[in-house]
PDB file of C-alpha atoms and ligand atoms in Angstrom:
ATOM      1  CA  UNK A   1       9.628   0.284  -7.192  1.00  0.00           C
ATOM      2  CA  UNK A   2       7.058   2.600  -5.652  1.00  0.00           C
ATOM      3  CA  UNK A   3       6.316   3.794  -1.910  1.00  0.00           C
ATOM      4  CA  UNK A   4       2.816   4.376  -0.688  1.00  0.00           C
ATOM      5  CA  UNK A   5       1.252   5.663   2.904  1.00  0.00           C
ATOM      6  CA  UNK A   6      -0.592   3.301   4.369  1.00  0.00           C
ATOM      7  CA  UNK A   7      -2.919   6.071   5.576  1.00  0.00           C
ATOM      8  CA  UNK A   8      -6.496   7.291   5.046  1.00  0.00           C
ATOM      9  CA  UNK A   9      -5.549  10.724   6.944  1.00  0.00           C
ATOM     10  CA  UNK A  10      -5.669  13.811   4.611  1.00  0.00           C
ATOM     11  CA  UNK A  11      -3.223  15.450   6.389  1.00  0.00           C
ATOM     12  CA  UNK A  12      -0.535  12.685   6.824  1.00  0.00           C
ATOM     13  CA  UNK A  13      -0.918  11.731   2.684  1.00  0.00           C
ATOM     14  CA  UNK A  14      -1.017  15.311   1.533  1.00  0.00           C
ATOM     15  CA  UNK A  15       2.223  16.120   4.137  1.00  0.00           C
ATOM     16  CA  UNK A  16       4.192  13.219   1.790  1.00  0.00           C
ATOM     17  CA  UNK A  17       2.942  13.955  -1.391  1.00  0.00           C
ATOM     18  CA  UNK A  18       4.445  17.557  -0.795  1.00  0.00           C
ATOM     19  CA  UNK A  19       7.521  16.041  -0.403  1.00  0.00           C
ATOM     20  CA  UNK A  20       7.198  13.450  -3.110  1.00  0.00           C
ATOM     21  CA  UNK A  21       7.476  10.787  -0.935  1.00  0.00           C
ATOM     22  CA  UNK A  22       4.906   8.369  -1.618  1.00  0.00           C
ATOM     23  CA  UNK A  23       3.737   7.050  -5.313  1.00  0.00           C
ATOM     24  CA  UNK A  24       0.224   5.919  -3.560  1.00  0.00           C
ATOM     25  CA  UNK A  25      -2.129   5.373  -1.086  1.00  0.00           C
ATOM     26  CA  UNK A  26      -3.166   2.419   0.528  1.00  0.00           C
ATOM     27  CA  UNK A  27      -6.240   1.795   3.638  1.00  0.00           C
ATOM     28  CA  UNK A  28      -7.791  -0.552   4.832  1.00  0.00           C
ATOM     29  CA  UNK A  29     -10.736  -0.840   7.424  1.00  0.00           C
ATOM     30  CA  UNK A  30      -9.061  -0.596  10.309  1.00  0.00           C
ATOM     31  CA  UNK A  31      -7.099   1.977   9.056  1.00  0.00           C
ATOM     32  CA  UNK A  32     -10.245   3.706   7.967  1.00  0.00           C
ATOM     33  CA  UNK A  33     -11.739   3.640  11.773  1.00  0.00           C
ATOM     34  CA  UNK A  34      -8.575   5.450  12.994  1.00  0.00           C
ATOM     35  CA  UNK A  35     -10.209   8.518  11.269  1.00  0.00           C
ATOM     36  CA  UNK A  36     -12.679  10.893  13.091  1.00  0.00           C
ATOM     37  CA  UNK A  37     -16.216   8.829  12.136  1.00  0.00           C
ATOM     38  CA  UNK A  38     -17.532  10.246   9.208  1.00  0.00           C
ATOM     39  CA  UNK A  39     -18.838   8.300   5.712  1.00  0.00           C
ATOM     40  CA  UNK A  40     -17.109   6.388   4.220  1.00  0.00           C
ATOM     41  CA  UNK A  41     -16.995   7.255   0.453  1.00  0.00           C
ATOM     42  CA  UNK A  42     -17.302  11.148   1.340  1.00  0.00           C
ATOM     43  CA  UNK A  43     -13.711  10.488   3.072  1.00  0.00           C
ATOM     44  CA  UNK A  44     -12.625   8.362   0.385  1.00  0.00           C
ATOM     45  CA  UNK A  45     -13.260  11.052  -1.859  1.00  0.00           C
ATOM     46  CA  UNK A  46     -11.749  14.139   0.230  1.00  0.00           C
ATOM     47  CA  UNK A  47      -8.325  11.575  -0.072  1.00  0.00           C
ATOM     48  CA  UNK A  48      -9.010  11.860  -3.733  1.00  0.00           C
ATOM     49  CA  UNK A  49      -9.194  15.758  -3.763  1.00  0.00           C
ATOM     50  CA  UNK A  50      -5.823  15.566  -1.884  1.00  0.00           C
ATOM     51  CA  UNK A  51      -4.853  12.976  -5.284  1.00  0.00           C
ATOM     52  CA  UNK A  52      -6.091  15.494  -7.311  1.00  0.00           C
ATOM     53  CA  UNK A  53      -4.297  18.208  -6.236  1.00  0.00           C
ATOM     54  CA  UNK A  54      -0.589  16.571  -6.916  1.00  0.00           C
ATOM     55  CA  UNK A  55      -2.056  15.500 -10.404  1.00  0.00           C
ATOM     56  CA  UNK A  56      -3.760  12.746  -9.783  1.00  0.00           C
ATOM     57  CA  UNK A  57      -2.328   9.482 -11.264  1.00  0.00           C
ATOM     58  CA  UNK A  58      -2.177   8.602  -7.811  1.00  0.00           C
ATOM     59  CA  UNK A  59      -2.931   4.794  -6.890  1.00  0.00           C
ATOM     60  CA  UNK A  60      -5.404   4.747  -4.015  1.00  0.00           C
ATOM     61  CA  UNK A  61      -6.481   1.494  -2.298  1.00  0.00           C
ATOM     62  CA  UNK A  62      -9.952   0.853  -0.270  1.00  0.00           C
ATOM     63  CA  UNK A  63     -11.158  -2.163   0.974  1.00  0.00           C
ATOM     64  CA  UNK A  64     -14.500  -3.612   1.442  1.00  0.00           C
ATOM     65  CA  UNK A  65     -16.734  -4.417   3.942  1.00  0.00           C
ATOM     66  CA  UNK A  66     -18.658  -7.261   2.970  1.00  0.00           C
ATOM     67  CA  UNK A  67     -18.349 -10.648   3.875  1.00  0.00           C
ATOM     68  CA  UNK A  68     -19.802 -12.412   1.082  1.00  0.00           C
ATOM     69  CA  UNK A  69     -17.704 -12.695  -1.609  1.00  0.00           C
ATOM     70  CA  UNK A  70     -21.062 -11.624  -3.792  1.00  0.00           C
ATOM     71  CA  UNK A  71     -21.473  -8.746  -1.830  1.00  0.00           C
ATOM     72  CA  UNK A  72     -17.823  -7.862  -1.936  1.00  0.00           C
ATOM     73  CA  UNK A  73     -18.782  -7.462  -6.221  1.00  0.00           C
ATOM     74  CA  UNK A  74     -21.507  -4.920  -5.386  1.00  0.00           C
ATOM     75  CA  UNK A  75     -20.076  -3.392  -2.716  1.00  0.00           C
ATOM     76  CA  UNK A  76     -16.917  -2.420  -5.215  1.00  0.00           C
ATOM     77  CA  UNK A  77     -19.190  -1.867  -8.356  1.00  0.00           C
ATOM     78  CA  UNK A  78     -20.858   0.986  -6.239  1.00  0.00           C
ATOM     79  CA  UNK A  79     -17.613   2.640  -4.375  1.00  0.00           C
ATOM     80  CA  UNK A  80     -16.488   2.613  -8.352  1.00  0.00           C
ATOM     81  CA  UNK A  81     -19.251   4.166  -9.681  1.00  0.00           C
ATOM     82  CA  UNK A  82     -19.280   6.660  -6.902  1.00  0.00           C
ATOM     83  CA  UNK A  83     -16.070   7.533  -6.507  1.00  0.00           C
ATOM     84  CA  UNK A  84     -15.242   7.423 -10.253  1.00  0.00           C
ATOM     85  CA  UNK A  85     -11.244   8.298  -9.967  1.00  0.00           C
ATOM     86  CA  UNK A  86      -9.360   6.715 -12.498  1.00  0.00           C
ATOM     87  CA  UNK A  87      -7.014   4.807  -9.882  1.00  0.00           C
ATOM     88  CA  UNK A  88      -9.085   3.895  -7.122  1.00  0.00           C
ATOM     89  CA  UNK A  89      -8.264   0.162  -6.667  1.00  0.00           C
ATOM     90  CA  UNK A  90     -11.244  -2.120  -4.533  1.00  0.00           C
ATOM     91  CA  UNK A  91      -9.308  -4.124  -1.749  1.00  0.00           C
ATOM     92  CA  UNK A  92     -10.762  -7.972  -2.100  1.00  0.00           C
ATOM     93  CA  UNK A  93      -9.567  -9.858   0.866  1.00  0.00           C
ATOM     94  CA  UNK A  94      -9.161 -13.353  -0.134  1.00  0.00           C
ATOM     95  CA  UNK A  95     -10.433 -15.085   2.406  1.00  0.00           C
ATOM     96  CA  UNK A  96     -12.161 -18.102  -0.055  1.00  0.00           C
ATOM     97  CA  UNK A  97     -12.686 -19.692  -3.185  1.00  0.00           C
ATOM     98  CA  UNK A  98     -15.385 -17.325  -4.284  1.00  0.00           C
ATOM     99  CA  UNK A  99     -13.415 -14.297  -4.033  1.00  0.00           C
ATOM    100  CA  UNK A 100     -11.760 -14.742  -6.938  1.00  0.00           C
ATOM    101  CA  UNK A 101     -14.682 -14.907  -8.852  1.00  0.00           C
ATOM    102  CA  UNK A 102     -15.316 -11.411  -7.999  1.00  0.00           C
ATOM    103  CA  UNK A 103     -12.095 -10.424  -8.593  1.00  0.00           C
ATOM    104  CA  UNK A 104     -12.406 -12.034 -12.574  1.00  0.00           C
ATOM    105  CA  UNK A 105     -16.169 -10.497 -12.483  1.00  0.00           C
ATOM    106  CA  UNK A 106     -14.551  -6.915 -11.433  1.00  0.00           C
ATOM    107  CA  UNK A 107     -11.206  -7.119 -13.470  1.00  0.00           C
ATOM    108  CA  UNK A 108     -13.338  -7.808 -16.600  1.00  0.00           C
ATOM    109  CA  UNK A 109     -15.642  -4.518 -15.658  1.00  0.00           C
ATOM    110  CA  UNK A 110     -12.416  -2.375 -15.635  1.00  0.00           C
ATOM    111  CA  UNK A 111     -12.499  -2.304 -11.964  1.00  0.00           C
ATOM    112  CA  UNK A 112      -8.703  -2.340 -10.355  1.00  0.00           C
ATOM    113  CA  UNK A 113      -8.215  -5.147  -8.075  1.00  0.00           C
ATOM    114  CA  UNK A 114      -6.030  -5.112  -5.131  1.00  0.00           C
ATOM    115  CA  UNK A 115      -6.238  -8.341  -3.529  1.00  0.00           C
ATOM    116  CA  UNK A 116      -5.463  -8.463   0.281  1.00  0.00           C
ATOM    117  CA  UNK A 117      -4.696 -10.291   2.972  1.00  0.00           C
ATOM    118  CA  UNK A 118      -2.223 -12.751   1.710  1.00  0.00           C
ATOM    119  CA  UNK A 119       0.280 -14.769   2.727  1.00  0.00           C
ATOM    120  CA  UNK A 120       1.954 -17.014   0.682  1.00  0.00           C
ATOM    121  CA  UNK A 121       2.848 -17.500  -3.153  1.00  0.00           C
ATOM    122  CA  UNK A 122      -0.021 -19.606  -4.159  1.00  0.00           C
ATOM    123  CA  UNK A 123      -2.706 -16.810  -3.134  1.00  0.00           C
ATOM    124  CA  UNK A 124      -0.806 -13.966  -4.832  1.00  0.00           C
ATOM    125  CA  UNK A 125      -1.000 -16.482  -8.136  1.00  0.00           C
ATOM    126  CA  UNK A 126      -4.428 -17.345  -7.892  1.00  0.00           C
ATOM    127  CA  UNK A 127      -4.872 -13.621  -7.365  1.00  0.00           C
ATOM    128  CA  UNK A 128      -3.033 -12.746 -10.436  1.00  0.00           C
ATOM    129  CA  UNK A 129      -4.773 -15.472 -12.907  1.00  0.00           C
ATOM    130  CA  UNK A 130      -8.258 -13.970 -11.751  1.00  0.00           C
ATOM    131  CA  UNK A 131      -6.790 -10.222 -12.626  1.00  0.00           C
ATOM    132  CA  UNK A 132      -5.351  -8.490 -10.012  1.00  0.00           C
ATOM    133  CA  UNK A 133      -3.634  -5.465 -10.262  1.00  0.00           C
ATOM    134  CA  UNK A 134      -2.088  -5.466  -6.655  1.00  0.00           C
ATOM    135  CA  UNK A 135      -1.464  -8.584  -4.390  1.00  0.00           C
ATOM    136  CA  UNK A 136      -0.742  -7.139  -0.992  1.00  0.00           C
ATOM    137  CA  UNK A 137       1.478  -9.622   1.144  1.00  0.00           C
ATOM    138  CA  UNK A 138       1.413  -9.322   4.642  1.00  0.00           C
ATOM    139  CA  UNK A 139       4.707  -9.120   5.160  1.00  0.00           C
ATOM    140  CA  UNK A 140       4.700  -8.235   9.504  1.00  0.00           C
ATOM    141  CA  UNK A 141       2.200 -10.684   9.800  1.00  0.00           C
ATOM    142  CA  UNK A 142       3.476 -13.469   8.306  1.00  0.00           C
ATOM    143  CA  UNK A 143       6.860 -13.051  10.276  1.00  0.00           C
ATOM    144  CA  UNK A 144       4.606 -13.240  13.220  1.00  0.00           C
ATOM    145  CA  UNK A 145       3.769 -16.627  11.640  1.00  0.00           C
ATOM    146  CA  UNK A 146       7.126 -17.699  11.661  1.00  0.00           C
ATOM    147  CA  UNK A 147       6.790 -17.254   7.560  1.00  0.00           C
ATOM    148  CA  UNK A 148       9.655 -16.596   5.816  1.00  0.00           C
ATOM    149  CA  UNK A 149       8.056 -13.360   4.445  1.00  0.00           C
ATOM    150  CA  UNK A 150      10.785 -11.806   2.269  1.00  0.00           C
ATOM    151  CA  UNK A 151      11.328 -15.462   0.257  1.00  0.00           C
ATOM    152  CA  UNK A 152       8.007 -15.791   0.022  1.00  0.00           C
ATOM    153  CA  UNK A 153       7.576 -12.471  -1.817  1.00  0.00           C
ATOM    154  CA  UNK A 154      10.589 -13.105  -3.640  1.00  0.00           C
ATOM    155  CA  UNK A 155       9.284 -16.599  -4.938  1.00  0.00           C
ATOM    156  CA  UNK A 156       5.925 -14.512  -5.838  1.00  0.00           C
ATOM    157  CA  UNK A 157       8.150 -12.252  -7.843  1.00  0.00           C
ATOM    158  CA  UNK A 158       9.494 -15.297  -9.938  1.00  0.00           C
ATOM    159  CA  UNK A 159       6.106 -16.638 -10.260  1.00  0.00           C
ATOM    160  CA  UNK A 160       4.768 -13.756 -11.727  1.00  0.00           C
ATOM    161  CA  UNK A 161       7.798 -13.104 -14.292  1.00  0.00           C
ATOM    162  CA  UNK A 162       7.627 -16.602 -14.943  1.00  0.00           C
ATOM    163  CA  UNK A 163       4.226 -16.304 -15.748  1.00  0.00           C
ATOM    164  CA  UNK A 164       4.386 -13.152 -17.373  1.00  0.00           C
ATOM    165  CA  UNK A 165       1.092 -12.412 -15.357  1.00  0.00           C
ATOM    166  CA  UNK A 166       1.405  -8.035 -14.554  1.00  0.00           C
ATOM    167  CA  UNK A 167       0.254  -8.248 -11.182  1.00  0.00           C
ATOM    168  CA  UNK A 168       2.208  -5.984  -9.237  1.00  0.00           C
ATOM    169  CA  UNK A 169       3.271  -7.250  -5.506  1.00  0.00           C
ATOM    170  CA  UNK A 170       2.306  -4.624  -2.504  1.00  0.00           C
ATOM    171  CA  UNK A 171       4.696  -5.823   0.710  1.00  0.00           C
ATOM    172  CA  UNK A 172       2.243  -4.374   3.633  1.00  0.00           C
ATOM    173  CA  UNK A 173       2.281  -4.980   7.695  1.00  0.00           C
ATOM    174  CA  UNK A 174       5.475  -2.809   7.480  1.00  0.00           C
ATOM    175  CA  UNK A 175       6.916  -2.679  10.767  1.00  0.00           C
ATOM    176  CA  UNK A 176       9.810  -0.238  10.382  1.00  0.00           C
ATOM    177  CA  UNK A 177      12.300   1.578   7.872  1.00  0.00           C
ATOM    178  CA  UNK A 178      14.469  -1.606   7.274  1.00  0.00           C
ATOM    179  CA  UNK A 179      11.632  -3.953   6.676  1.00  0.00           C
ATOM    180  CA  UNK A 180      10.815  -1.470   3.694  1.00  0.00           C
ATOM    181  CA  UNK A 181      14.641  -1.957   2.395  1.00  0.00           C
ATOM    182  CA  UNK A 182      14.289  -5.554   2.871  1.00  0.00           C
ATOM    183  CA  UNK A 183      10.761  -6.014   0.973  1.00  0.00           C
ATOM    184  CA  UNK A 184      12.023  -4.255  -1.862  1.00  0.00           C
ATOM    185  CA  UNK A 185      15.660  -6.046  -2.123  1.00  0.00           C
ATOM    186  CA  UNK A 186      12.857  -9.359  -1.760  1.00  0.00           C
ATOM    187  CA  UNK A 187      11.532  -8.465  -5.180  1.00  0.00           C
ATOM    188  CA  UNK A 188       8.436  -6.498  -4.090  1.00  0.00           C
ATOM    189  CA  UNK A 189       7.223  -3.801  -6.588  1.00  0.00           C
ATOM    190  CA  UNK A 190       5.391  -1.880  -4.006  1.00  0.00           C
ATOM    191  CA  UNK A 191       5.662  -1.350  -0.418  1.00  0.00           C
ATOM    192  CA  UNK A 192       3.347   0.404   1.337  1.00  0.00           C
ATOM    193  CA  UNK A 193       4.086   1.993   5.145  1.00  0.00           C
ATOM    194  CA  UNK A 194       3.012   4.114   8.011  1.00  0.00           C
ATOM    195  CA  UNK A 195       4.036   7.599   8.030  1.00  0.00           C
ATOM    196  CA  UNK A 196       5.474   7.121  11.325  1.00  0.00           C
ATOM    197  CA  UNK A 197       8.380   4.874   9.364  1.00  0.00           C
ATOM    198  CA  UNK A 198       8.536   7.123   6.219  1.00  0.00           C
ATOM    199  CA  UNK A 199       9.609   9.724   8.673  1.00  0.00           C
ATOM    200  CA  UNK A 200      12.157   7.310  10.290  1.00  0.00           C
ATOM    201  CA  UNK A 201      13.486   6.678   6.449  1.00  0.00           C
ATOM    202  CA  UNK A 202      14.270  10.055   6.271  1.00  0.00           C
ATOM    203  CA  UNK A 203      16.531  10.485   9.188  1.00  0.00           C
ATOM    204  CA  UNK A 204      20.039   8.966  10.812  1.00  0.00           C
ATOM    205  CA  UNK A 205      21.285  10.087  13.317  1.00  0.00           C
ATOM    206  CA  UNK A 206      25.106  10.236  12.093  1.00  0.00           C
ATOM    207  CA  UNK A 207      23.784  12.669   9.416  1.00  0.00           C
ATOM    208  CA  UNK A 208      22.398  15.200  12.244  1.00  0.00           C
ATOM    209  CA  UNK A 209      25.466  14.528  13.743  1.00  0.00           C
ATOM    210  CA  UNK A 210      27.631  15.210  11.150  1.00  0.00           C
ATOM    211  CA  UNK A 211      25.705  18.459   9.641  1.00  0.00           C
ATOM    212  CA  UNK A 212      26.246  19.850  12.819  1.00  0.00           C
ATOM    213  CA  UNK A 213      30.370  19.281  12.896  1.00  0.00           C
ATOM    214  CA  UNK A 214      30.686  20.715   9.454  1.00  0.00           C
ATOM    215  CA  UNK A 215      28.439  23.985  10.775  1.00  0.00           C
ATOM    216  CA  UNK A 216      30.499  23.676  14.011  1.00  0.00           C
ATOM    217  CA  UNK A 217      33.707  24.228  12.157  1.00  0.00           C
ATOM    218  CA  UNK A 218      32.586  26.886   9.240  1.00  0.00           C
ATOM    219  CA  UNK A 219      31.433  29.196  11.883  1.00  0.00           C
ATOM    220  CA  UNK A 220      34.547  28.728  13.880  1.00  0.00           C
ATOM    221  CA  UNK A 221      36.539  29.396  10.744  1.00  0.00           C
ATOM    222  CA  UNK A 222      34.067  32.774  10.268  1.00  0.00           C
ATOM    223  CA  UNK A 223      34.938  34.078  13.762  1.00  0.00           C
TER     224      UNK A 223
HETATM  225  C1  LIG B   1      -1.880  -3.103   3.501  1.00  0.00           C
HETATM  226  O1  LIG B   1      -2.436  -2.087   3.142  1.00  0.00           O
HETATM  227  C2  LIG B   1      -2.338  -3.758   4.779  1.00  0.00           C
HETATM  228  O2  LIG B   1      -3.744  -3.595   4.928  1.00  0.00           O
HETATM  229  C3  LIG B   1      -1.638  -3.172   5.992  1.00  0.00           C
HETATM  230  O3  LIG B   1      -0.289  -2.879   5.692  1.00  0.00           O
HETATM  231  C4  LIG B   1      -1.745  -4.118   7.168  1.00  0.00           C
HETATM  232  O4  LIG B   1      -0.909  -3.678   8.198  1.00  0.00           O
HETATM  233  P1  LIG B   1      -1.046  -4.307   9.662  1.00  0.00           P
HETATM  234  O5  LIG B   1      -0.613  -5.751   9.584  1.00  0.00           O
HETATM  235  O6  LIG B   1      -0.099  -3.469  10.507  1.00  0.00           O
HETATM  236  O7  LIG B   1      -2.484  -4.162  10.091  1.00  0.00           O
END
């Protein structure tokens, strides 16, 4: 099981990494636009100085642009050939048929594939035939649905064993500390969060609480 920022600031990912947080990185376009406006692949690649810094080996996700599933292909042959970092995964939303065509035409190139933007078990499988490396389930969004998010990503689990396809299942659209406990008890191998919630993860407030009666009553015992 592995944690990633769902973050494209610098400052947030490098503040986890230093505390071994996260295993990875994951943006996407809106995610992107929260960042002062700058290019594109030059930011992509400052995140992958911050990668390289903790050692690299860090899984970084970016999405593309396009619209056309053909132009999605290009769009992630040139980020790949630009960016050239070892794991840099292309973000395919699959928002058709065609999409997976790219993803099998990308997969085959030795171009990692996370596919995005889904929201039940028969997209992550379709995902995962084509090649896949990542199928990122939506899991705030489909509760919004009225989905049942956390079988659904446990049913994609049992697919995928079942299958014995290596497609790795990235629970996204976190909405707090507990939906992170929840996606992973689901069967997800990945979830991926804002730093806001990471930070949350970290604290309760019957351990601040009880750090300060154990100081409370060595210092009395000092006096
Ligand atoms: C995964 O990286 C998704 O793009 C992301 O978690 C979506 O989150 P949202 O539903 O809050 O936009």
């Amino acid at each position: 099981m592995k944690l990633f920022i769902d973050s494209a600031s610098t400052a947030e990912i490098e503040d986890c990494l230093k505390k071994g947080a996260i295993q990875g990185i994951t943006t996407n376009p809106s995610i992107i636009s929260k960042e002062p406006k700058t290019d594109f692949v030059e930011h992509v690649k400052k995140i992958v100085s911050v990668c390289k810094k903790f050692g690299g080996k860090i899984s970084l996700s970016m999405e593309v642009t396009s619209e056309k599933a053909q132009e999605m292909e290009k769009e992630a042959i040139d980020y790949a050939e630009r960016i050239k970092y070892s794991d840099l995964y292309i973000k395919i939303p699959l928002t058709g048929w065609d999409e997976l065509e790219t993803i099998k035409n990308l997969t085959s190139r030795g171009i990692n594939v996370n596919c995005t933007c889904l929201f039940n078990e028969a997209q992550c499988l379709l995902a995962a035939y084509a090649g896949a490396s990542y199928v990122s389930l939506f899991r705030g969004r489909m509760r919004d649905a009225g989905i049942e998010s956390d079988q659904v990503i446990s049913n994609t689990r049992r697919l995928l064993e079942e299958t014995g396809l290596p497609s790795e299942i990235i629970a996204g659209s976190i909405r707090g500390p507990r939906d992170v406990i929840d996606s992973f008890l689901a069967g997800a191998h990945i979830v991926t969060v804002g730093v806001e919630h990471i930070k949350k993860m970290a604290t309760h407030l019957k351990s601040k609480e009880s750090a300060d009666q154990f100081l409370s009553d060595f210092r009395k015992w000092t006096k």
